[in-house]
mmCIF file of C-alpha atoms in Angstrom:
data_model
loop_
_atom_site.group_PDB
_atom_site.id
_atom_site.type_symbol
_atom_site.label_atom_id
_atom_site.label_comp_id
_atom_site.label_asym_id
_atom_site.label_seq_id
_atom_site.Cartn_x
_atom_site.Cartn_y
_atom_site.Cartn_z
ATOM 1 C CA MET V 1 15.519 19.482 -15.817
ATOM 2 C CA ASP V 2 18.391 17.022 -15.362
ATOM 3 C CA LEU V 3 17.970 17.104 -11.571
ATOM 4 C CA PHE V 4 14.256 16.379 -11.993
ATOM 5 C CA LEU V 5 14.992 13.220 -13.965
ATOM 6 C CA THR V 6 17.821 12.043 -11.742
ATOM 7 C CA GLY V 7 16.747 13.346 -8.346
ATOM 8 C CA TYR V 8 13.954 12.319 -6.039
ATOM 9 C CA PRO V 9 11.188 13.079 -8.578
ATOM 10 C CA GLY V 10 12.939 10.855 -11.116
ATOM 11 C CA LEU V 11 13.169 8.053 -8.566
ATOM 12 C CA PHE V 12 9.484 8.468 -7.717
ATOM 13 C CA LEU V 13 8.567 8.269 -11.411
ATOM 14 C CA SER V 14 10.819 5.241 -11.920
ATOM 15 C CA ALA V 15 9.286 3.419 -8.932
ATOM 16 C CA PHE V 16 5.771 4.391 -9.994
ATOM 17 C CA LEU V 17 6.245 3.095 -13.541
ATOM 18 C CA ALA V 18 7.879 -0.099 -12.264
ATOM 19 C CA ALA V 19 4.721 -0.957 -10.307
ATOM 20 C CA THR V 20 2.278 -0.253 -13.104
ATOM 21 C CA LEU V 21 1.661 -2.385 -16.127
ATOM 22 C CA LEU V 22 4.703 -0.962 -17.889
ATOM 23 C CA PRO V 23 7.973 -2.914 -17.801
ATOM 24 C CA PHE V 24 10.366 -0.745 -15.810
ATOM 25 C CA TYR V 25 12.946 -1.258 -13.051
ATOM 26 C CA SER V 26 13.396 1.204 -10.218
ATOM 27 C CA GLU V 27 16.076 -0.724 -8.340
ATOM 28 C CA LEU V 28 18.819 0.439 -10.708
ATOM 29 C CA ALA V 29 17.973 4.091 -10.136
ATOM 30 C CA LEU V 30 17.710 3.549 -6.390
ATOM 31 C CA VAL V 31 21.082 1.795 -6.137
ATOM 32 C CA ALA V 32 22.812 4.397 -8.310
ATOM 33 C CA MET V 33 21.402 7.222 -6.208
ATOM 34 C CA ALA V 34 22.268 5.502 -2.938
ATOM 35 C CA GLN V 35 25.837 4.865 -4.039
ATOM 36 C CA SER V 36 26.313 8.464 -5.177
ATOM 37 C CA GLU V 37 26.046 9.614 -1.543
ATOM 38 C CA ARG V 38 24.340 12.810 -2.760
ATOM 39 C CA PHE V 39 20.979 11.638 -1.471
ATOM 40 C CA ASP V 40 19.577 10.791 1.936
ATOM 41 C CA PRO V 41 19.029 6.986 2.096
ATOM 42 C CA ALA V 42 15.926 7.332 4.285
ATOM 43 C CA LEU V 43 14.372 9.768 1.824
ATOM 44 C CA LEU V 44 15.331 7.522 -1.099
ATOM 45 C CA TRP V 45 13.568 4.633 0.656
ATOM 46 C CA LEU V 46 10.470 6.736 1.334
ATOM 47 C CA VAL V 47 10.244 8.125 -2.210
ATOM 48 C CA ALA V 48 10.760 4.716 -3.859
ATOM 49 C CA THR V 49 8.235 3.047 -1.546
ATOM 50 C CA ALA V 50 5.631 5.766 -2.102
ATOM 51 C CA GLY V 51 6.055 5.734 -5.886
ATOM 52 C CA ASN V 52 5.936 1.963 -6.142
ATOM 53 C CA THR V 53 2.923 1.678 -3.839
ATOM 54 C CA LEU V 54 0.999 4.339 -5.746
ATOM 55 C CA GLY V 55 1.839 2.600 -9.014
ATOM 56 C CA ALA V 56 0.337 -0.593 -7.584
ATOM 57 C CA ALA V 57 -2.745 1.431 -6.615
ATOM 58 C CA VAL V 58 -3.187 2.244 -10.314
ATOM 59 C CA ASN V 59 -3.327 -1.505 -11.004
ATOM 60 C CA TRP V 60 -5.888 -1.937 -8.208
ATOM 61 C CA ALA V 61 -8.053 0.808 -9.734
ATOM 62 C CA LEU V 62 -7.763 -0.729 -13.203
ATOM 63 C CA GLY V 63 -8.804 -4.097 -11.802
ATOM 64 C CA ARG V 64 -11.658 -2.539 -9.895
ATOM 65 C CA TYR V 65 -13.114 -0.665 -12.855
ATOM 66 C CA LEU V 66 -11.864 -2.138 -16.148
ATOM 67 C CA LEU V 67 -12.375 -5.904 -15.925
ATOM 68 C CA HIS V 68 -15.256 -5.771 -18.390
ATOM 69 C CA PHE V 69 -12.677 -4.948 -21.108
ATOM 70 C CA GLN V 70 -10.713 -8.153 -20.550
ATOM 71 C CA GLU V 71 -11.509 -9.594 -23.983
ATOM 72 C CA ARG V 72 -9.989 -6.595 -25.774
ATOM 73 C CA LYS V 73 -6.584 -6.861 -27.406
ATOM 74 C CA TRP V 74 -5.168 -3.947 -25.439
ATOM 75 C CA PHE V 75 -6.130 -5.431 -22.072
ATOM 76 C CA PRO V 76 -2.886 -5.655 -20.067
ATOM 77 C CA PHE V 77 -3.144 -9.228 -18.746
ATOM 78 C CA SER V 78 -3.820 -12.509 -20.453
ATOM 79 C CA SER V 79 -6.490 -14.817 -19.095
ATOM 80 C CA LYS V 80 -3.667 -17.174 -18.045
ATOM 81 C CA GLN V 81 -1.988 -14.439 -15.983
ATOM 82 C CA MET V 82 -5.315 -13.523 -14.421
ATOM 83 C CA GLU V 83 -6.057 -17.143 -13.558
ATOM 84 C CA LYS V 84 -2.630 -17.650 -11.985
ATOM 85 C CA ALA V 85 -2.847 -14.460 -9.918
ATOM 86 C CA THR V 86 -6.387 -15.301 -8.806
ATOM 87 C CA LYS V 87 -5.295 -18.785 -7.692
ATOM 88 C CA TRP V 88 -2.366 -17.295 -5.786
ATOM 89 C CA PHE V 89 -4.646 -14.747 -4.141
ATOM 90 C CA ASN V 90 -7.304 -17.336 -3.288
ATOM 91 C CA ARG V 91 -4.686 -19.639 -1.796
ATOM 92 C CA TRP V 92 -2.875 -17.073 0.352
ATOM 93 C CA GLY V 93 -5.615 -14.473 0.792
ATOM 94 C CA LEU V 94 -4.898 -10.860 1.630
ATOM 95 C CA TRP V 95 -1.409 -11.735 2.870
ATOM 96 C CA SER V 96 -0.362 -12.460 -0.698
ATOM 97 C CA LEU V 97 -0.350 -8.691 -1.255
ATOM 98 C CA LEU V 98 2.851 -8.535 0.806
ATOM 99 C CA PHE V 99 4.463 -10.104 -2.272
ATOM 100 C CA ALA V 100 3.187 -7.557 -4.794
ATOM 101 C CA TRP V 101 6.804 -6.492 -5.311
ATOM 102 C CA LEU V 102 7.703 -9.745 -7.073
ATOM 103 C CA PRO V 103 8.843 -9.145 -10.653
ATOM 104 C CA TRP V 104 6.660 -11.959 -11.998
ATOM 105 C CA GLY V 105 3.094 -11.958 -10.842
ATOM 106 C CA GLY V 106 3.183 -8.877 -8.632
ATOM 107 C CA ASP V 107 1.401 -6.584 -11.084
ATOM 108 C CA PRO V 108 -1.358 -9.072 -11.929
ATOM 109 C CA LEU V 109 -1.765 -9.706 -8.200
ATOM 110 C CA THR V 110 -2.471 -6.034 -7.518
ATOM 111 C CA PHE V 111 -4.857 -5.978 -10.462
ATOM 112 C CA VAL V 112 -6.697 -9.054 -9.143
ATOM 113 C CA ALA V 113 -6.983 -7.372 -5.741
ATOM 114 C CA GLY V 114 -8.974 -4.649 -7.472
ATOM 115 C CA VAL V 115 -11.084 -7.185 -9.357
ATOM 116 C CA LEU V 116 -11.847 -8.981 -6.084
ATOM 117 C CA ARG V 117 -12.700 -5.646 -4.449
ATOM 118 C CA VAL V 118 -10.141 -5.795 -1.676
ATOM 119 C CA ARG V 119 -10.726 -2.812 0.573
ATOM 120 C CA PHE V 120 -8.367 -0.081 -0.643
ATOM 121 C CA SER V 121 -7.024 0.823 2.806
ATOM 122 C CA VAL V 122 -6.060 -2.816 3.478
ATOM 123 C CA PHE V 123 -4.552 -3.052 -0.002
ATOM 124 C CA LEU V 124 -2.387 0.048 0.550
ATOM 125 C CA ILE V 125 -1.111 -1.148 3.920
ATOM 126 C CA LEU V 126 -0.151 -4.650 2.791
ATOM 127 C CA VAL V 127 1.308 -3.631 -0.550
ATOM 128 C CA GLY V 128 3.133 -0.696 1.055
ATOM 129 C CA VAL V 129 4.697 -2.894 3.740
ATOM 130 C CA GLY V 130 5.891 -5.447 1.186
ATOM 131 C CA LYS V 131 7.357 -2.820 -1.110
ATOM 132 C CA ALA V 132 8.969 -0.962 1.805
ATOM 133 C CA LEU V 133 10.695 -4.151 2.938
ATOM 134 C CA ARG V 134 11.916 -4.838 -0.584
ATOM 135 C CA TYR V 135 13.501 -1.385 -0.841
ATOM 136 C CA VAL V 136 15.150 -1.843 2.574
ATOM 137 C CA VAL V 137 16.814 -4.968 1.183
ATOM 138 C CA VAL V 138 17.834 -3.169 -2.010
ATOM 139 C CA LEU V 139 19.356 -0.275 -0.049
ATOM 140 C CA ALA V 140 21.138 -2.666 2.317
ATOM 141 C CA ALA V 141 22.608 -4.526 -0.659
ATOM 142 C CA ALA V 142 23.700 -1.237 -2.212
ATOM 143 C CA ALA V 143 25.380 -0.218 1.054
ATOM 144 C CA ALA V 144 27.151 -3.577 1.243
ATOM 145 C CA LEU V 145 28.539 -3.066 -2.271
ATOM 146 C CA THR V 146 30.187 0.239 -1.382
#
């Protein structure tokens, strides 16, 4: 069980949760695993990117299908966050999805993409590329620290 939580499945889960509406950070797990030298860096990059991209896809689906609940207390984004993300998206268009990895605004941006009915295949490509590049930088920084 320990290997599940600390190995590749644990990294996938960490990256997935970090991209959903839950506050979570996958970079710490990724750096620790990369510095341990027990794991293949390319596979770490792939697993983290896949988990984080699929977590963002959850936000897209929530935006696509749950907007009519936005006045409920449990709704994950405030109207202010929604307005800010919508303005960002309207200003930069689809290309703004390359920045879905940002710690502030990235999650609402992926949610807004669902609300605005961005084609899912385009969403996955742009969000995946942005998140992949972010994890390349994180792994490069981890390598530079060792």
